[in-house]
Amino acid sequence: MAAMILFAFAAGMLVTLSRQINGRLAVETSALQSSFWNHLVGFVALAVVTVFAGSFWPDGASGAPWLAWIGGAVGVAFVGGGSWLIPRLGAAMTGGLLVAGQMLSGVVLDLARGQDAIFWMQIAGVCLILTGVFISRR
Amino acid sequence: MAPSRLASPSSAGAAPPRLIEIVAALATGSLLTLMLLSNSTMAAHTTPLFSSLTAHGVGTVVAGIVLAALWPMHRTGTGRSARSPGRAPLWAYLGGLSGALTVMLTSSAANSMLALTGTLAIGLAGQVVLALIFDCLGAMGLEKRLPRRKDLFALAAIVAGTILIIFARGMG
């Protein structure tokens, strides 16, 4: 359990680390190039892991809907956006505002899909996040 | 001592974000919701590893195509600014390693007693703590900036709201 808490904490730190590194590359090249290298290097690393751990074409891959295949394309814009933002806003505000956007859209998606959740907590969360975004502008 | 005086107006990082930057950040963050929806759909049909592998593969191809399409413009475009191209150190190209490793850690933690809710909440803490450290240090050659007191309040409110939303889902 303690190891898992450490894993989860480290995973969060790695998100910040990769954004910082990609941001540095974007300063020297461009946000899009930084996103390209991020995906290429990640792909190679995961391909190596796949050689040892898994199958390159697991059962079910053929049956996956189109929605399952577009994540990478969206990811290009996400990583590029982060790389563009971090030299402008710094790591903390970039991370905070990205999470804010993720959570606000996440609540909208949950409500649209009728996902089970405690409504008042969602609304309170949205209000707190909007307050935070408002304060950041002051 | 007096932390409120740390962020002097002369510090380059002291200016509040511009509206366009906030809108861009919120829009970019909302892409993550779409991306996670897509990747988790793939993971449900296959495995987390395959889902991340295909996401990175598709991303490489898409980014490569867009770069190739923009390349003529890039070459003839306005002269490069202060920094010349190709000056980035080798490690600056390795951000993707960190992203790949994240997938491994997250999928093992999310399958443990922590569940997805706990993993997300603790991950958020790790993300914010390291980001604040990086800002204060100016890590990886990015600009050093001490957060303004208002930045810290803003972050605290965003983190608190995020925790509420994560647990609203986890307990629903």
PDB file of C-alpha atoms in Angstrom:
ATOM      1  CA  MET A   1       0.000   0.000   0.000  1.00  0.00           C
ATOM      2  CA  ALA A   2       2.807   2.408   0.944  1.00  0.00           C
ATOM      3  CA  ALA A   3       4.567   1.467  -2.287  1.00  0.00           C
ATOM      4  CA  MET A   4       1.402   2.226  -4.238  1.00  0.00           C
ATOM      5  CA  ILE A   5       1.075   5.659  -2.632  1.00  0.00           C
ATOM      6  CA  LEU A   6       4.669   6.298  -3.629  1.00  0.00           C
ATOM      7  CA  PHE A   7       3.920   5.075  -7.174  1.00  0.00           C
ATOM      8  CA  ALA A   8       0.942   7.399  -7.497  1.00  0.00           C
ATOM      9  CA  PHE A   9       2.902  10.347  -6.116  1.00  0.00           C
ATOM     10  CA  ALA A  10       5.829   9.590  -8.435  1.00  0.00           C
ATOM     11  CA  ALA A  11       3.467   9.303 -11.404  1.00  0.00           C
ATOM     12  CA  GLY A  12       2.240  12.829 -10.694  1.00  0.00           C
ATOM     13  CA  MET A  13       5.804  14.080 -10.407  1.00  0.00           C
ATOM     14  CA  LEU A  14       6.642  12.467 -13.740  1.00  0.00           C
ATOM     15  CA  VAL A  15       3.822  14.414 -15.392  1.00  0.00           C
ATOM     16  CA  THR A  16       5.451  17.629 -14.201  1.00  0.00           C
ATOM     17  CA  LEU A  17       8.929  16.397 -15.162  1.00  0.00           C
ATOM     18  CA  SER A  18       7.976  15.541 -18.725  1.00  0.00           C
ATOM     19  CA  ARG A  19       6.166  18.860 -19.146  1.00  0.00           C
ATOM     20  CA  GLN A  20       9.231  20.737 -17.907  1.00  0.00           C
ATOM     21  CA  ILE A  21      11.556  18.830 -20.261  1.00  0.00           C
ATOM     22  CA  ASN A  22       9.180  19.217 -23.216  1.00  0.00           C
ATOM     23  CA  GLY A  23       8.837  22.917 -22.406  1.00  0.00           C
ATOM     24  CA  ARG A  24      12.593  23.334 -22.549  1.00  0.00           C
ATOM     25  CA  LEU A  25      12.683  21.651 -25.966  1.00  0.00           C
ATOM     26  CA  ALA A  26       9.824  23.874 -27.150  1.00  0.00           C
ATOM     27  CA  VAL A  27      11.785  26.983 -26.184  1.00  0.00           C
ATOM     28  CA  GLU A  28      14.641  25.846 -28.432  1.00  0.00           C
ATOM     29  CA  THR A  29      12.479  24.454 -31.249  1.00  0.00           C
ATOM     30  CA  SER A  30       8.680  24.699 -31.234  1.00  0.00           C
ATOM     31  CA  ALA A  31       5.749  23.351 -29.245  1.00  0.00           C
ATOM     32  CA  LEU A  32       4.805  21.036 -32.110  1.00  0.00           C
ATOM     33  CA  GLN A  33       8.320  19.630 -32.489  1.00  0.00           C
ATOM     34  CA  SER A  34       8.473  19.089 -28.759  1.00  0.00           C
ATOM     35  CA  SER A  35       5.187  17.170 -28.940  1.00  0.00           C
ATOM     36  CA  PHE A  36       6.499  15.101 -31.867  1.00  0.00           C
ATOM     37  CA  TRP A  37       9.644  14.035 -29.981  1.00  0.00           C
ATOM     38  CA  ASN A  38       7.644  13.340 -26.834  1.00  0.00           C
ATOM     39  CA  HIS A  39       5.426  10.912 -28.750  1.00  0.00           C
ATOM     40  CA  LEU A  40       8.211   9.307 -30.752  1.00  0.00           C
ATOM     41  CA  VAL A  41      10.471   8.682 -27.753  1.00  0.00           C
ATOM     42  CA  GLY A  42       7.513   7.468 -25.679  1.00  0.00           C
ATOM     43  CA  PHE A  43       6.490   5.128 -28.487  1.00  0.00           C
ATOM     44  CA  VAL A  44       9.960   3.598 -28.762  1.00  0.00           C
ATOM     45  CA  ALA A  45      10.160   3.127 -24.986  1.00  0.00           C
ATOM     46  CA  LEU A  46       6.723   1.498 -24.834  1.00  0.00           C
ATOM     47  CA  ALA A  47       7.543  -0.683 -27.846  1.00  0.00           C
ATOM     48  CA  VAL A  48      10.589  -2.020 -25.993  1.00  0.00           C
ATOM     49  CA  VAL A  49       8.428  -2.786 -22.948  1.00  0.00           C
ATOM     50  CA  THR A  50       5.866  -4.452 -25.214  1.00  0.00           C
ATOM     51  CA  VAL A  51       8.534  -6.776 -26.635  1.00  0.00           C
ATOM     52  CA  PHE A  52       9.144  -8.111 -23.129  1.00  0.00           C
ATOM     53  CA  ALA A  53       5.710  -7.840 -21.570  1.00  0.00           C
ATOM     54  CA  GLY A  54       2.931  -8.079 -24.052  1.00  0.00           C
ATOM     55  CA  SER A  55       1.572  -8.675 -27.463  1.00  0.00           C
ATOM     56  CA  PHE A  56       1.779  -6.106 -30.242  1.00  0.00           C
ATOM     57  CA  TRP A  57      -1.756  -6.927 -31.305  1.00  0.00           C
ATOM     58  CA  PRO A  58      -3.798  -8.091 -28.296  1.00  0.00           C
ATOM     59  CA  ASP A  59      -7.223  -9.662 -28.713  1.00  0.00           C
ATOM     60  CA  GLY A  60      -9.777  -6.919 -28.837  1.00  0.00           C
ATOM     61  CA  ALA A  61      -7.644  -4.398 -30.706  1.00  0.00           C
ATOM     62  CA  SER A  62      -9.525  -5.097 -33.926  1.00  0.00           C
ATOM     63  CA  GLY A  63     -12.863  -4.625 -32.196  1.00  0.00           C
ATOM     64  CA  ALA A  64     -12.004  -1.292 -30.557  1.00  0.00           C
ATOM     65  CA  PRO A  65     -14.221   1.582 -31.718  1.00  0.00           C
ATOM     66  CA  TRP A  66     -12.785   4.582 -33.616  1.00  0.00           C
ATOM     67  CA  LEU A  67     -12.938   6.662 -30.433  1.00  0.00           C
ATOM     68  CA  ALA A  68     -10.244   4.425 -28.927  1.00  0.00           C
ATOM     69  CA  TRP A  69      -7.826   5.295 -31.725  1.00  0.00           C
ATOM     70  CA  ILE A  70      -7.923   9.106 -31.641  1.00  0.00           C
ATOM     71  CA  GLY A  71      -6.356   9.607 -28.202  1.00  0.00           C
ATOM     72  CA  GLY A  72      -2.891  10.027 -29.708  1.00  0.00           C
ATOM     73  CA  ALA A  73      -4.015  12.776 -32.057  1.00  0.00           C
ATOM     74  CA  VAL A  74      -5.608  14.648 -29.163  1.00  0.00           C
ATOM     75  CA  GLY A  75      -2.448  14.018 -27.163  1.00  0.00           C
ATOM     76  CA  VAL A  76      -0.351  15.855 -29.750  1.00  0.00           C
ATOM     77  CA  ALA A  77      -2.363  19.004 -29.141  1.00  0.00           C
ATOM     78  CA  PHE A  78      -2.326  18.439 -25.377  1.00  0.00           C
ATOM     79  CA  VAL A  79       1.446  18.026 -25.116  1.00  0.00           C
ATOM     80  CA  GLY A  80       2.030  20.863 -27.601  1.00  0.00           C
ATOM     81  CA  GLY A  81      -0.273  23.123 -25.590  1.00  0.00           C
ATOM     82  CA  GLY A  82       1.540  22.307 -22.358  1.00  0.00           C
ATOM     83  CA  SER A  83       4.907  22.989 -23.989  1.00  0.00           C
ATOM     84  CA  TRP A  84       3.645  26.338 -25.235  1.00  0.00           C
ATOM     85  CA  LEU A  85       2.237  27.304 -21.842  1.00  0.00           C
ATOM     86  CA  ILE A  86       5.008  26.331 -19.453  1.00  0.00           C
ATOM     87  CA  PRO A  87       7.578  28.971 -20.480  1.00  0.00           C
ATOM     88  CA  ARG A  88       4.792  31.572 -20.233  1.00  0.00           C
ATOM     89  CA  LEU A  89       3.064  30.607 -16.979  1.00  0.00           C
ATOM     90  CA  GLY A  90       5.597  28.486 -15.122  1.00  0.00           C
ATOM     91  CA  ALA A  91       5.162  24.863 -14.115  1.00  0.00           C
ATOM     92  CA  ALA A  92       2.762  25.380 -11.212  1.00  0.00           C
ATOM     93  CA  MET A  93       0.221  27.635 -12.934  1.00  0.00           C
ATOM     94  CA  THR A  94       0.425  25.594 -16.139  1.00  0.00           C
ATOM     95  CA  GLY A  95      -0.262  22.397 -14.209  1.00  0.00           C
ATOM     96  CA  GLY A  96      -3.003  24.020 -12.135  1.00  0.00           C
ATOM     97  CA  LEU A  97      -4.847  25.519 -15.085  1.00  0.00           C
ATOM     98  CA  LEU A  98      -4.554  22.332 -17.164  1.00  0.00           C
ATOM     99  CA  VAL A  99      -6.065  20.370 -14.280  1.00  0.00           C
ATOM    100  CA  ALA A 100      -8.771  23.039 -13.961  1.00  0.00           C
ATOM    101  CA  GLY A 101      -9.688  22.638 -17.632  1.00  0.00           C
ATOM    102  CA  GLN A 102      -9.617  18.863 -17.309  1.00  0.00           C
ATOM    103  CA  MET A 103     -11.886  18.851 -14.260  1.00  0.00           C
ATOM    104  CA  LEU A 104     -14.414  21.367 -15.621  1.00  0.00           C
ATOM    105  CA  SER A 105     -14.744  19.422 -18.875  1.00  0.00           C
ATOM    106  CA  GLY A 106     -14.739  16.157 -16.936  1.00  0.00           C
ATOM    107  CA  VAL A 107     -17.759  17.228 -14.890  1.00  0.00           C
ATOM    108  CA  VAL A 108     -19.571  18.277 -18.074  1.00  0.00           C
ATOM    109  CA  LEU A 109     -18.804  14.864 -19.603  1.00  0.00           C
ATOM    110  CA  ASP A 110     -19.905  13.021 -16.450  1.00  0.00           C
ATOM    111  CA  LEU A 111     -23.201  14.920 -16.384  1.00  0.00           C
ATOM    112  CA  ALA A 112     -23.759  14.341 -20.107  1.00  0.00           C
ATOM    113  CA  ARG A 113     -23.144  10.603 -19.745  1.00  0.00           C
ATOM    114  CA  GLY A 114     -25.188  10.341 -16.560  1.00  0.00           C
ATOM    115  CA  GLN A 115     -22.164   9.032 -14.660  1.00  0.00           C
ATOM    116  CA  ASP A 116     -22.851   8.222 -11.009  1.00  0.00           C
ATOM    117  CA  ALA A 117     -21.357  10.916  -8.795  1.00  0.00           C
ATOM    118  CA  ILE A 118     -22.307  13.075  -5.851  1.00  0.00           C
ATOM    119  CA  PHE A 119     -23.756  16.155  -7.481  1.00  0.00           C
ATOM    120  CA  TRP A 120     -23.209  18.725  -4.715  1.00  0.00           C
ATOM    121  CA  MET A 121     -19.547  17.784  -4.466  1.00  0.00           C
ATOM    122  CA  GLN A 122     -19.137  18.245  -8.202  1.00  0.00           C
ATOM    123  CA  ILE A 123     -20.759  21.674  -8.130  1.00  0.00           C
ATOM    124  CA  ALA A 124     -18.736  22.760  -5.094  1.00  0.00           C
ATOM    125  CA  GLY A 125     -15.613  21.550  -6.869  1.00  0.00           C
ATOM    126  CA  VAL A 126     -16.471  23.495 -10.015  1.00  0.00           C
ATOM    127  CA  CYS A 127     -17.088  26.659  -7.942  1.00  0.00           C
ATOM    128  CA  LEU A 128     -13.747  26.272  -6.152  1.00  0.00           C
ATOM    129  CA  ILE A 129     -11.897  25.743  -9.429  1.00  0.00           C
ATOM    130  CA  LEU A 130     -13.550  28.747 -11.069  1.00  0.00           C
ATOM    131  CA  THR A 131     -12.613  30.803  -8.007  1.00  0.00           C
ATOM    132  CA  GLY A 132      -9.020  29.627  -8.367  1.00  0.00           C
ATOM    133  CA  VAL A 133      -8.920  30.535 -12.051  1.00  0.00           C
ATOM    134  CA  PHE A 134     -10.398  33.939 -11.216  1.00  0.00           C
ATOM    135  CA  ILE A 135      -7.785  34.561  -8.501  1.00  0.00           C
ATOM    136  CA  SER A 136      -4.952  33.614 -10.871  1.00  0.00           C
ATOM    137  CA  ARG A 137      -5.962  36.515 -13.096  1.00  0.00           C
ATOM    138  CA  ARG A 138      -5.738  39.094 -10.319  1.00  0.00           C
TER     139      ARG A 138
ATOM    140  CA  MET B   1      10.960  34.903   6.607  1.00  0.00           C
ATOM    141  CA  ALA B   2       8.374  37.298   5.135  1.00  0.00           C
ATOM    142  CA  PRO B   3       7.253  35.043   2.254  1.00  0.00           C
ATOM    143  CA  SER B   4       4.761  37.619   1.001  1.00  0.00           C
ATOM    144  CA  ARG B   5       7.658  39.787  -0.088  1.00  0.00           C
ATOM    145  CA  LEU B   6       9.357  37.029  -2.038  1.00  0.00           C
ATOM    146  CA  ALA B   7       7.663  37.797  -5.315  1.00  0.00           C
ATOM    147  CA  SER B   8       8.822  41.303  -5.984  1.00  0.00           C
ATOM    148  CA  PRO B   9       7.260  43.117  -8.964  1.00  0.00           C
ATOM    149  CA  SER B  10      10.667  43.102 -10.644  1.00  0.00           C
ATOM    150  CA  SER B  11      10.579  39.319 -10.934  1.00  0.00           C
ATOM    151  CA  ALA B  12       9.670  38.319 -14.484  1.00  0.00           C
ATOM    152  CA  GLY B  13       7.257  35.681 -13.240  1.00  0.00           C
ATOM    153  CA  ALA B  14       5.275  38.120 -11.155  1.00  0.00           C
ATOM    154  CA  ALA B  15       2.825  39.177 -13.853  1.00  0.00           C
ATOM    155  CA  PRO B  16      -0.572  37.482 -13.741  1.00  0.00           C
ATOM    156  CA  PRO B  17      -1.365  35.185 -16.683  1.00  0.00           C
ATOM    157  CA  ARG B  18      -2.938  36.869 -19.675  1.00  0.00           C
ATOM    158  CA  LEU B  19      -6.524  36.000 -20.585  1.00  0.00           C
ATOM    159  CA  ILE B  20      -5.442  34.246 -23.785  1.00  0.00           C
ATOM    160  CA  GLU B  21      -3.078  32.046 -21.796  1.00  0.00           C
ATOM    161  CA  ILE B  22      -5.793  31.097 -19.327  1.00  0.00           C
ATOM    162  CA  VAL B  23      -8.224  30.258 -22.114  1.00  0.00           C
ATOM    163  CA  ALA B  24      -5.525  28.229 -23.892  1.00  0.00           C
ATOM    164  CA  ALA B  25      -4.707  26.346 -20.680  1.00  0.00           C
ATOM    165  CA  LEU B  26      -8.343  25.529 -19.901  1.00  0.00           C
ATOM    166  CA  ALA B  27      -8.952  24.406 -23.497  1.00  0.00           C
ATOM    167  CA  THR B  28      -5.783  22.292 -23.487  1.00  0.00           C
ATOM    168  CA  GLY B  29      -6.768  20.769 -20.148  1.00  0.00           C
ATOM    169  CA  SER B  30     -10.181  19.841 -21.529  1.00  0.00           C
ATOM    170  CA  LEU B  31      -8.398  17.940 -24.320  1.00  0.00           C
ATOM    171  CA  LEU B  32      -7.060  15.683 -21.594  1.00  0.00           C
ATOM    172  CA  THR B  33     -10.604  14.607 -20.716  1.00  0.00           C
ATOM    173  CA  LEU B  34     -11.134  13.571 -24.326  1.00  0.00           C
ATOM    174  CA  MET B  35      -7.737  11.892 -24.491  1.00  0.00           C
ATOM    175  CA  LEU B  36      -8.324   9.895 -21.304  1.00  0.00           C
ATOM    176  CA  LEU B  37     -11.786   8.867 -22.542  1.00  0.00           C
ATOM    177  CA  SER B  38     -10.221   7.595 -25.749  1.00  0.00           C
ATOM    178  CA  ASN B  39      -7.241   5.887 -24.126  1.00  0.00           C
ATOM    179  CA  SER B  40      -9.314   4.246 -21.414  1.00  0.00           C
ATOM    180  CA  THR B  41     -11.690   2.929 -24.074  1.00  0.00           C
ATOM    181  CA  MET B  42      -8.706   1.327 -25.801  1.00  0.00           C
ATOM    182  CA  ALA B  43      -7.388   0.013 -22.484  1.00  0.00           C
ATOM    183  CA  ALA B  44     -10.780  -1.559 -21.751  1.00  0.00           C
ATOM    184  CA  HIS B  45     -10.711  -3.372 -25.116  1.00  0.00           C
ATOM    185  CA  THR B  46      -7.051  -4.364 -24.824  1.00  0.00           C
ATOM    186  CA  THR B  47      -4.446  -3.473 -22.134  1.00  0.00           C
ATOM    187  CA  PRO B  48      -3.150  -0.212 -20.624  1.00  0.00           C
ATOM    188  CA  LEU B  49       0.224  -0.866 -22.273  1.00  0.00           C
ATOM    189  CA  PHE B  50      -1.253  -1.353 -25.736  1.00  0.00           C
ATOM    190  CA  SER B  51      -3.465   1.698 -25.252  1.00  0.00           C
ATOM    191  CA  SER B  52      -0.486   3.890 -24.424  1.00  0.00           C
ATOM    192  CA  LEU B  53       1.612   2.355 -27.197  1.00  0.00           C
ATOM    193  CA  THR B  54      -1.006   3.096 -29.856  1.00  0.00           C
ATOM    194  CA  ALA B  55      -1.657   6.583 -28.460  1.00  0.00           C
ATOM    195  CA  HIS B  56       2.053   7.395 -28.760  1.00  0.00           C
ATOM    196  CA  GLY B  57       2.254   5.782 -32.204  1.00  0.00           C
ATOM    197  CA  VAL B  58      -0.768   7.621 -33.570  1.00  0.00           C
ATOM    198  CA  GLY B  59       0.525  10.831 -31.961  1.00  0.00           C
ATOM    199  CA  THR B  60       3.927  10.421 -33.619  1.00  0.00           C
ATOM    200  CA  VAL B  61       2.329   9.968 -37.043  1.00  0.00           C
ATOM    201  CA  VAL B  62      -0.092  12.875 -36.612  1.00  0.00           C
ATOM    202  CA  ALA B  63       2.564  15.260 -35.289  1.00  0.00           C
ATOM    203  CA  GLY B  64       4.936  14.140 -38.066  1.00  0.00           C
ATOM    204  CA  ILE B  65       2.340  14.841 -40.761  1.00  0.00           C
ATOM    205  CA  VAL B  66       1.521  18.282 -39.378  1.00  0.00           C
ATOM    206  CA  LEU B  67       5.233  19.131 -39.050  1.00  0.00           C
ATOM    207  CA  ALA B  68       5.879  18.015 -42.624  1.00  0.00           C
ATOM    208  CA  ALA B  69       2.932  20.085 -43.852  1.00  0.00           C
ATOM    209  CA  LEU B  70       4.189  23.166 -42.029  1.00  0.00           C
ATOM    210  CA  TRP B  71       7.853  22.643 -42.912  1.00  0.00           C
ATOM    211  CA  PRO B  72       8.006  24.907 -46.019  1.00  0.00           C
ATOM    212  CA  MET B  73       6.509  27.732 -43.966  1.00  0.00           C
ATOM    213  CA  HIS B  74       8.938  26.980 -41.179  1.00  0.00           C
ATOM    214  CA  ARG B  75      11.976  27.214 -43.478  1.00  0.00           C
ATOM    215  CA  THR B  76      11.015  30.427 -45.200  1.00  0.00           C
ATOM    216  CA  GLY B  77       9.373  31.957 -42.176  1.00  0.00           C
ATOM    217  CA  THR B  78      10.634  34.934 -40.259  1.00  0.00           C
ATOM    218  CA  GLY B  79      14.170  34.607 -38.998  1.00  0.00           C
ATOM    219  CA  ARG B  80      14.705  32.629 -35.884  1.00  0.00           C
ATOM    220  CA  SER B  81      14.699  34.498 -32.672  1.00  0.00           C
ATOM    221  CA  ALA B  82      17.444  34.754 -30.084  1.00  0.00           C
ATOM    222  CA  ARG B  83      18.112  31.038 -29.803  1.00  0.00           C
ATOM    223  CA  SER B  84      19.453  29.141 -32.769  1.00  0.00           C
ATOM    224  CA  PRO B  85      17.979  25.745 -33.698  1.00  0.00           C
ATOM    225  CA  GLY B  86      19.534  22.498 -32.625  1.00  0.00           C
ATOM    226  CA  ARG B  87      20.853  23.970 -29.423  1.00  0.00           C
ATOM    227  CA  ALA B  88      18.623  21.865 -27.231  1.00  0.00           C
ATOM    228  CA  PRO B  89      20.605  19.400 -25.107  1.00  0.00           C
ATOM    229  CA  LEU B  90      19.998  15.715 -25.815  1.00  0.00           C
ATOM    230  CA  TRP B  91      18.038  15.192 -22.604  1.00  0.00           C
ATOM    231  CA  ALA B  92      15.482  17.768 -23.731  1.00  0.00           C
ATOM    232  CA  TYR B  93      14.341  15.219 -26.327  1.00  0.00           C
ATOM    233  CA  LEU B  94      13.610  12.596 -23.679  1.00  0.00           C
ATOM    234  CA  GLY B  95      10.427  14.001 -22.114  1.00  0.00           C
ATOM    235  CA  GLY B  96       8.573  11.085 -23.677  1.00  0.00           C
ATOM    236  CA  LEU B  97      10.411   8.588 -21.449  1.00  0.00           C
ATOM    237  CA  SER B  98       8.867  10.189 -18.422  1.00  0.00           C
ATOM    238  CA  GLY B  99       5.442  10.044 -20.058  1.00  0.00           C
ATOM    239  CA  ALA B 100       5.862   6.360 -20.864  1.00  0.00           C
ATOM    240  CA  LEU B 101       6.912   5.562 -17.318  1.00  0.00           C
ATOM    241  CA  THR B 102       3.868   7.421 -15.972  1.00  0.00           C
ATOM    242  CA  VAL B 103       1.612   4.909 -17.708  1.00  0.00           C
ATOM    243  CA  MET B 104       3.297   1.982 -15.952  1.00  0.00           C
ATOM    244  CA  LEU B 105       3.113   3.547 -12.497  1.00  0.00           C
ATOM    245  CA  THR B 106      -0.454   4.801 -12.889  1.00  0.00           C
ATOM    246  CA  SER B 107      -1.866   1.529 -14.128  1.00  0.00           C
ATOM    247  CA  SER B 108      -0.311  -0.440 -11.281  1.00  0.00           C
ATOM    248  CA  ALA B 109      -1.399   2.070  -8.620  1.00  0.00           C
ATOM    249  CA  ALA B 110      -4.923   2.355 -10.030  1.00  0.00           C
ATOM    250  CA  ASN B 111      -5.315  -1.428  -9.812  1.00  0.00           C
ATOM    251  CA  SER B 112      -4.248  -1.480  -6.163  1.00  0.00           C
ATOM    252  CA  MET B 113      -6.193  -0.615  -3.016  1.00  0.00           C
ATOM    253  CA  LEU B 114      -5.776   3.055  -3.887  1.00  0.00           C
ATOM    254  CA  ALA B 115      -8.155   2.639  -6.836  1.00  0.00           C
ATOM    255  CA  LEU B 116      -8.399   5.287  -9.499  1.00  0.00           C
ATOM    256  CA  THR B 117      -9.688   7.959  -7.118  1.00  0.00           C
ATOM    257  CA  GLY B 118      -6.787   7.720  -4.708  1.00  0.00           C
ATOM    258  CA  THR B 119      -4.272   7.455  -7.540  1.00  0.00           C
ATOM    259  CA  LEU B 120      -5.583  10.632  -9.131  1.00  0.00           C
ATOM    260  CA  ALA B 121      -5.646  12.576  -5.867  1.00  0.00           C
ATOM    261  CA  ILE B 122      -2.133  11.552  -4.799  1.00  0.00           C
ATOM    262  CA  GLY B 123      -0.849  12.062  -8.346  1.00  0.00           C
ATOM    263  CA  LEU B 124      -2.205  15.594  -8.301  1.00  0.00           C
ATOM    264  CA  ALA B 125      -0.249  16.279  -5.115  1.00  0.00           C
ATOM    265  CA  GLY B 126       2.957  14.943  -6.672  1.00  0.00           C
ATOM    266  CA  GLN B 127       2.385  17.044  -9.747  1.00  0.00           C
ATOM    267  CA  VAL B 128       1.854  20.305  -7.868  1.00  0.00           C
ATOM    268  CA  VAL B 129       4.666  19.810  -5.347  1.00  0.00           C
ATOM    269  CA  LEU B 130       7.287  19.147  -8.008  1.00  0.00           C
ATOM    270  CA  ALA B 131       5.970  21.996 -10.189  1.00  0.00           C
ATOM    271  CA  LEU B 132       6.421  24.470  -7.324  1.00  0.00           C
ATOM    272  CA  ILE B 133       9.946  23.170  -6.713  1.00  0.00           C
ATOM    273  CA  PHE B 134      10.769  23.441 -10.422  1.00  0.00           C
ATOM    274  CA  ASP B 135       9.469  27.012 -10.576  1.00  0.00           C
ATOM    275  CA  CYS B 136      11.509  28.072  -7.569  1.00  0.00           C
ATOM    276  CA  LEU B 137      14.653  26.452  -8.994  1.00  0.00           C
ATOM    277  CA  GLY B 138      14.169  27.349 -12.627  1.00  0.00           C
ATOM    278  CA  ALA B 139      14.698  23.664 -13.383  1.00  0.00           C
ATOM    279  CA  MET B 140      15.678  22.309 -16.829  1.00  0.00           C
ATOM    280  CA  GLY B 141      16.780  25.725 -17.968  1.00  0.00           C
ATOM    281  CA  LEU B 142      13.326  27.260 -17.813  1.00  0.00           C
ATOM    282  CA  GLU B 143      12.789  30.619 -16.190  1.00  0.00           C
ATOM    283  CA  LYS B 144      13.028  30.731 -12.409  1.00  0.00           C
ATOM    284  CA  ARG B 145       9.921  32.234 -10.878  1.00  0.00           C
ATOM    285  CA  LEU B 146       8.750  32.456  -7.315  1.00  0.00           C
ATOM    286  CA  PRO B 147       4.987  32.024  -7.184  1.00  0.00           C
ATOM    287  CA  ARG B 148       3.009  35.084  -6.139  1.00  0.00           C
ATOM    288  CA  ARG B 149       0.863  34.706  -3.040  1.00  0.00           C
ATOM    289  CA  LYS B 150      -2.195  34.908  -5.305  1.00  0.00           C
ATOM    290  CA  ASP B 151      -0.809  32.083  -7.432  1.00  0.00           C
ATOM    291  CA  LEU B 152      -0.651  29.906  -4.328  1.00  0.00           C
ATOM    292  CA  PHE B 153      -4.241  30.782  -3.363  1.00  0.00           C
ATOM    293  CA  ALA B 154      -5.354  30.065  -6.924  1.00  0.00           C
ATOM    294  CA  LEU B 155      -3.575  26.701  -6.910  1.00  0.00           C
ATOM    295  CA  ALA B 156      -4.993  25.794  -3.512  1.00  0.00           C
ATOM    296  CA  ALA B 157      -8.535  26.511  -4.698  1.00  0.00           C
ATOM    297  CA  ILE B 158      -8.019  24.536  -7.916  1.00  0.00           C
ATOM    298  CA  VAL B 159      -6.517  21.583  -6.032  1.00  0.00           C
ATOM    299  CA  ALA B 160      -9.309  21.600  -3.422  1.00  0.00           C
ATOM    300  CA  GLY B 161     -11.968  21.738  -6.155  1.00  0.00           C
ATOM    301  CA  THR B 162     -10.243  18.942  -8.056  1.00  0.00           C
ATOM    302  CA  ILE B 163     -10.111  16.698  -4.973  1.00  0.00           C
ATOM    303  CA  LEU B 164     -13.846  17.282  -4.408  1.00  0.00           C
ATOM    304  CA  ILE B 165     -14.648  16.349  -8.012  1.00  0.00           C
ATOM    305  CA  ILE B 166     -12.424  13.258  -7.935  1.00  0.00           C
ATOM    306  CA  PHE B 167     -14.089  12.028  -4.739  1.00  0.00           C
ATOM    307  CA  ALA B 168     -17.573  12.953  -5.967  1.00  0.00           C
ATOM    308  CA  ARG B 169     -16.955  10.457  -8.752  1.00  0.00           C
ATOM    309  CA  GLY B 170     -15.257   7.878  -6.564  1.00  0.00           C
ATOM    310  CA  MET B 171     -18.111   7.806  -4.077  1.00  0.00           C
ATOM    311  CA  GLY B 172     -20.942   8.098  -6.579  1.00  0.00           C
TER     312      GLY B 172
END
